[in-house]
Each structure stands twice: as structure tokens, then as C-alpha cells.
Coordinates of C-alpha atoms in Angstrom, one line a residue:
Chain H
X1 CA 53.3 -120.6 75.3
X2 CA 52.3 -118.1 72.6
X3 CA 50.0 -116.4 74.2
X4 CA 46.2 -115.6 73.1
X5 CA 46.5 -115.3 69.3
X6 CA 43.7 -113.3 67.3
X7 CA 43.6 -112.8 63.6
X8 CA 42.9 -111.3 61.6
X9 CA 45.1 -108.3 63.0
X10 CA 43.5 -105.8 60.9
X11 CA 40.5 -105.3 59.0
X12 CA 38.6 -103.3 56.4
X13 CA 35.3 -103.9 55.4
X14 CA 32.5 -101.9 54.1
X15 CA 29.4 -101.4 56.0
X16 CA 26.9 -103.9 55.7
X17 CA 29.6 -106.6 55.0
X18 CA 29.9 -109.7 57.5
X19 CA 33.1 -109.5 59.4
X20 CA 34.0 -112.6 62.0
X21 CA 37.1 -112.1 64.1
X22 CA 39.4 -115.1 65.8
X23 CA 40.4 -116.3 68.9
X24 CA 42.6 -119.0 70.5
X25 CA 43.1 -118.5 74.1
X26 CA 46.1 -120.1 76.1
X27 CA 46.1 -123.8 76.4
X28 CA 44.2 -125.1 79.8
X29 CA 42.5 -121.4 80.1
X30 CA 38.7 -122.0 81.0
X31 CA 38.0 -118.3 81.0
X32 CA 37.3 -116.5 77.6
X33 CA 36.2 -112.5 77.7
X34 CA 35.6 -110.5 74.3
X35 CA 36.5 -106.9 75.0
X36 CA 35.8 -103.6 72.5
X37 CA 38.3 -100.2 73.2
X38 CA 37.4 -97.5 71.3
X39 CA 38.4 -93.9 72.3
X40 CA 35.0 -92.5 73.0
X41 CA 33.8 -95.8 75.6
X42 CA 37.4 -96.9 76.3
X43 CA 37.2 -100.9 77.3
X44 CA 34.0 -102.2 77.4
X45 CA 33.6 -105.9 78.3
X46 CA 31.3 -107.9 75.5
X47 CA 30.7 -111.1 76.3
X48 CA 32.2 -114.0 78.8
X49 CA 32.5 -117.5 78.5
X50 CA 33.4 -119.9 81.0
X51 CA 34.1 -123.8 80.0
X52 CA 32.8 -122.9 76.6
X53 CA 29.5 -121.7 77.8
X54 CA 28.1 -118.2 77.3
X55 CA 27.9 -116.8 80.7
X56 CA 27.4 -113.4 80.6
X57 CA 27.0 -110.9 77.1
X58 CA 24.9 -107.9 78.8
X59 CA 27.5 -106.2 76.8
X60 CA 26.8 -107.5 73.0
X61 CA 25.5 -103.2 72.1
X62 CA 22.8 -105.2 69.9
X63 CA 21.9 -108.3 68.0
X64 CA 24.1 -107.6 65.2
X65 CA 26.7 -109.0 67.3
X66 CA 27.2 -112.8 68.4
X67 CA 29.9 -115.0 69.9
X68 CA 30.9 -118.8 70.0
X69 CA 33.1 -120.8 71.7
X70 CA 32.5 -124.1 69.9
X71 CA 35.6 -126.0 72.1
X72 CA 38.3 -125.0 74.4
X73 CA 41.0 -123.5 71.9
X74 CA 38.6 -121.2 69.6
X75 CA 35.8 -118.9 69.8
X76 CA 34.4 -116.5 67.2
X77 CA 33.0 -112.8 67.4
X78 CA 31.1 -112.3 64.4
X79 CA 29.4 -109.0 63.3
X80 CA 26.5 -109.3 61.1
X81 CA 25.9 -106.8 59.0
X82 CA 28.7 -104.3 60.1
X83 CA 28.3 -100.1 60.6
X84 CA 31.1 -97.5 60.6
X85 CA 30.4 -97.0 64.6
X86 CA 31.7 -100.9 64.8
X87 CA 34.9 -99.4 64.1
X88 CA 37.0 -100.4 67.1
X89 CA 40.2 -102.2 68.4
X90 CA 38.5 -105.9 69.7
X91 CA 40.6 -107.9 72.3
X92 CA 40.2 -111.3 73.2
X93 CA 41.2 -112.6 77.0
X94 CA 41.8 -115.4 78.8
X95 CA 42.0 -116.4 82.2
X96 CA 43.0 -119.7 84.0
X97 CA 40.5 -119.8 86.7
X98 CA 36.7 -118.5 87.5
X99 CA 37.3 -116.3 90.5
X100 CA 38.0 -112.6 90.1
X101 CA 41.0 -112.5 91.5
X102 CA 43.0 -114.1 87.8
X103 CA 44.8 -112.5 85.3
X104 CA 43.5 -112.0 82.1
X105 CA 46.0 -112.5 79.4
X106 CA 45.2 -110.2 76.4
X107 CA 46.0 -110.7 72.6
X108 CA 47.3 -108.0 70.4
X109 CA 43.3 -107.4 69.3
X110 CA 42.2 -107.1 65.9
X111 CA 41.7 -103.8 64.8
X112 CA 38.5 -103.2 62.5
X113 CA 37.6 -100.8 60.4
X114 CA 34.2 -100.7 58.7
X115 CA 34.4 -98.1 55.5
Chain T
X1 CA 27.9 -101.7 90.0
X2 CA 31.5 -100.2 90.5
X3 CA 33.1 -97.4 88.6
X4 CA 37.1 -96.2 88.1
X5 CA 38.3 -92.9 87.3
X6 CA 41.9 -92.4 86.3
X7 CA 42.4 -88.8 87.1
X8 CA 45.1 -87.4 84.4
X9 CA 44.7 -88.6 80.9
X10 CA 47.9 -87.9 79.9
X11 CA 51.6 -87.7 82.4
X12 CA 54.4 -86.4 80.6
X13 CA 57.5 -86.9 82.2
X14 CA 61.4 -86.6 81.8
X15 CA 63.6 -89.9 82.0
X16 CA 64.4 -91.0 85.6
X17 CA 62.1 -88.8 87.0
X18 CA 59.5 -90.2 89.7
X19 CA 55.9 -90.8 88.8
X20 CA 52.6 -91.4 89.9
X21 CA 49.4 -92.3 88.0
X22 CA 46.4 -91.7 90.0
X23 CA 43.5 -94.1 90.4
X24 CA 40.1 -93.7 92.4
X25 CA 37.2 -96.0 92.3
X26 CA 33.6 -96.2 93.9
X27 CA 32.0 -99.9 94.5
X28 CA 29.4 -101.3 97.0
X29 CA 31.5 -104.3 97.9
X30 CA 34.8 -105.2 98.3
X31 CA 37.0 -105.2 94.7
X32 CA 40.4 -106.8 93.9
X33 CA 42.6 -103.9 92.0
X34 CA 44.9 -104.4 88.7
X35 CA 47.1 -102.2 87.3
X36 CA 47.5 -103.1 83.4
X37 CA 50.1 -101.8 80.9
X38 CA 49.2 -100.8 76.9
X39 CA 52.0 -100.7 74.7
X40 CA 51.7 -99.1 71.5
X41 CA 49.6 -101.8 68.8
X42 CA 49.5 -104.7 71.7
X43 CA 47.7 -106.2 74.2
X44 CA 46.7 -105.3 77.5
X45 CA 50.0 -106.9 80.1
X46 CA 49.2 -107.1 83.9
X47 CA 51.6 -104.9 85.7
X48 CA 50.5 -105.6 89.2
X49 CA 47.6 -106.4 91.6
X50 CA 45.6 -105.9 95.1
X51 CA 43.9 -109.1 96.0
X52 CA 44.6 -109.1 99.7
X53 CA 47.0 -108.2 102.6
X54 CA 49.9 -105.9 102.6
X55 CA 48.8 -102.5 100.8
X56 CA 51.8 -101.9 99.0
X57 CA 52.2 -103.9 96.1
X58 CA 55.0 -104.8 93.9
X59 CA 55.0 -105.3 90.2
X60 CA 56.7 -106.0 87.0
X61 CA 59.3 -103.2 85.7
X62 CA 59.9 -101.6 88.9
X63 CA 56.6 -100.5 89.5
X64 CA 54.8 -100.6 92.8
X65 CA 50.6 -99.9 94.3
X66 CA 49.2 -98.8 97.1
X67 CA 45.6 -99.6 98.2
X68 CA 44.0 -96.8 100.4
X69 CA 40.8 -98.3 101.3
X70 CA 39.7 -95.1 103.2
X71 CA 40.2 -92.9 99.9
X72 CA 39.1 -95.5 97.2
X73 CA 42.5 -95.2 95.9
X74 CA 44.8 -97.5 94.0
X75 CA 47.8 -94.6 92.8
X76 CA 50.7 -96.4 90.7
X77 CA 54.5 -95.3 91.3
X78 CA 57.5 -95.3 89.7
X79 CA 60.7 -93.8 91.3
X80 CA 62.7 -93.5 88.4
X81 CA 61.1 -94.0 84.9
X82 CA 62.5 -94.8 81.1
X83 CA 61.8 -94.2 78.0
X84 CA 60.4 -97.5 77.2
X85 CA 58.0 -96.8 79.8
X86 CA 56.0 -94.9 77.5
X87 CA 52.5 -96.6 77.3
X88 CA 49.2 -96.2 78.4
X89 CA 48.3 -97.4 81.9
X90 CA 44.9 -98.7 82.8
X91 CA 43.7 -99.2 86.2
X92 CA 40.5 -101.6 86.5
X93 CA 38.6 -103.3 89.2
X94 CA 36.6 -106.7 89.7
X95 CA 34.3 -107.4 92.5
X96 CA 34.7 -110.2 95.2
X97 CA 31.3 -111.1 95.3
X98 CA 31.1 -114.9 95.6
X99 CA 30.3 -116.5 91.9
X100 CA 31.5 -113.6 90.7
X101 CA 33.5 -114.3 87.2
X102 CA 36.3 -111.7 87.2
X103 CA 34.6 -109.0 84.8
X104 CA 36.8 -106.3 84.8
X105 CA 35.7 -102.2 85.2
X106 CA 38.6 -100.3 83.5
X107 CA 39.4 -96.4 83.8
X108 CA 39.8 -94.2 80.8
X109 CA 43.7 -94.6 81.1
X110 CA 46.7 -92.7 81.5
X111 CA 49.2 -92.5 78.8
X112 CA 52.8 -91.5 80.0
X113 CA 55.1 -90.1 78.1
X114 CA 59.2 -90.3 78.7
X115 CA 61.3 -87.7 77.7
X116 CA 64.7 -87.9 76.8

């Protein structure tokens, strides 16, 4: 398997500019998670989907941020409009169960950064 | 709510020396524990995790756990490590709660370094 693939890999954009970001998790993976690292907040979890659905994004910092999983094998983080302190590294993960106890599978993230 | 504190942010070390990354965390209920590796510009790779039974746990590359439930510890060893060991280490927790979806607390991190 290829493993969770995210593009774009890198990004520059200036601030105020829309800026969507990729995801396809592994194939029969029911769990999607959105994660932000940055070096001040270090991982911080964003949103969760399970079966496609939105489960829990307590973690979306504010409604400039929004996330879809319209099927299985995609989902979307989309930033809307975008501000220097959005600058970050942005992993996707996928798991192959529900239950705490699975591995996530990361991507190599896609590393933003708003000008 | 549960928390994780890593408590060196940074280990050098000299080829085939020993380490140990140090891990404490604080939760209300009973967590599952996961060790995960960062490579340089990639993803986040599981090295190892507690989900139940023996305490001493065995992962990828030679590394091994050890879950201390009376010091809310989780410490990561290595007895001999290499130079493409360098990375930073994150340790991170998930509750057990029942309906629970596996969201993950990580520490700060530790990055090692290997000397030659």
C-alpha cells in the first residue's frame, strides 16, 4: 500500500488567500484525523472523521477552518481566508478501526506557509 | 482530560550508547500508550505500544517500553543506539473510555541526536 498521501507537500500563499490541502487515507481505513504541529502548540488534533462523518472538530481554532470527507478515499482541509499564524506542518491520519487502541498511519503532512 | 509531558526536549548521544527518553502522563481513566518516531520532513511512524498485559513492550528498531502505572510513566529504551536513530520521539496517550475514538494527547517530544 502507499500509505496516506497528502499534497500538496508544500505551500506558499499570502494571507488572506484560500489554501485547501489533500488527503487520501489507506484503502479500507474508516478513521480519518487532521492533525496541526507547529513548534509553539506541538500536535494538536483538528478534526476526526469516522466512516466519512464529522465526529469530533473541538479542535478547528476558528471558523476559518473546515473539513470534508466527501467518500472513503479523500477528504479536504480548507482554510478560508488564511493568516501568517496558520503557518504550520498539517498531517493527515488514518486508522483501521474506531477503538483507541489502533494505529494511526501518518502522511508526510503538507507544510504551509502563509506570507 | 489527560495530559503528557516528555521530560528532556532534546538527548544527545554517542553511537552505541544506551538511551532513555522519559515520558510521564496524568489522566483520570485508564489510557493505552504509543511511542511514535519523526524523521526529519516525514510522517509520524508508530514505534511501539501499551494496550494491555506485560509492561515491557517491544518495538520496531530495537526499541523497547515500560508502563509504570504507579509513576504514570511510559520511559523508551534503547541499549545500543545509531546514527540513523536520530529523530524526534513523541510519546502520546488515548483514553479507554468506551466510545472513545482513539484521539491522541501527544508530548512536546524529544529529539535525539547520534553522534559519530
Amino acid at each position: 500500500d502507499a500509505g496516506v498521501i497528502q499534497s500538496p507537500r508544500h505551500e506558499v500563499t499570502e494571507m488572506g488567500q484560500e489554501v485547501t490541502l489533500r488527503c487520501k487515507p489507506i484503502s479500507g481505513h474508516n478513521s480519518l484525523f487532521w492533525y496541526r504541529q507547529t513548534m509553539m502548540r506541538g500536535l494538536e488534533l483538528l478534526i476526526y472523521f469516522n466512516n466519512n462523518v464529522p465526529i469530533d472538530d473541538s479542535g478547528m481554532p476558528e471558523d476559518r477552518f473546515s473539513a470534508k470527507m466527501p467518500n472513503a478515499s479523500f477528504s479536504t482541509l480548507k482554510i478560508q481566508p488564511s493568516e501568517p499564524r496558520d503557518s504550520a506542518v498539517y498531517f493527515c491520519a488514518s486508522s483501521l478501526g474506531t477503538g483507541s487502541q489502533e494505529t494511526q498511519y501518518f502522511g508526510p503532512g503538507t507544510r504551509l506557509l502563509v506570507l | 482530560a489527560q495530559s503528557v509531558t516528555q521530560l528532556d526536549s532534546q538527548v544527545p548521544v554517542f553511537e552505541e550508547a544506551p538511551v532513555e527518553l522519559r515520558c510521564n502522563y496524568s489522566s483520570s481513566v485508564s489510557v493505552y500508550l504509543f511511542w511514535y518516531v519523526q524523521y526529519p520532513n516525514q510522517g509520524l511512524q508508530l514505534l511501539l505500544k501499551y494496550l494491555s498485559g506485560s509492561t515491557l513492550v517491544k518495538g520496531i528498531n530495537g526499541f523497547e517500553a515500560e508502563f509504570n502505572k504507579s509513576q504514570t510513566s511510559f520511559h523508551l529504551r534503547k541499549p545500543s543506539v545509531h546514527i540513523s536513530d536520530t529523530a524526534e520521539y513523541f510519546c502520546a496517550v488515548s483514553d479507554q473510555l468506551p466510545g472513545s475514538y482513539g484521539k491522541l494527547t501527544f508530548g512536546q517530544g524529544t529529539i535525539l541526536t547520534v553522534h559519530p
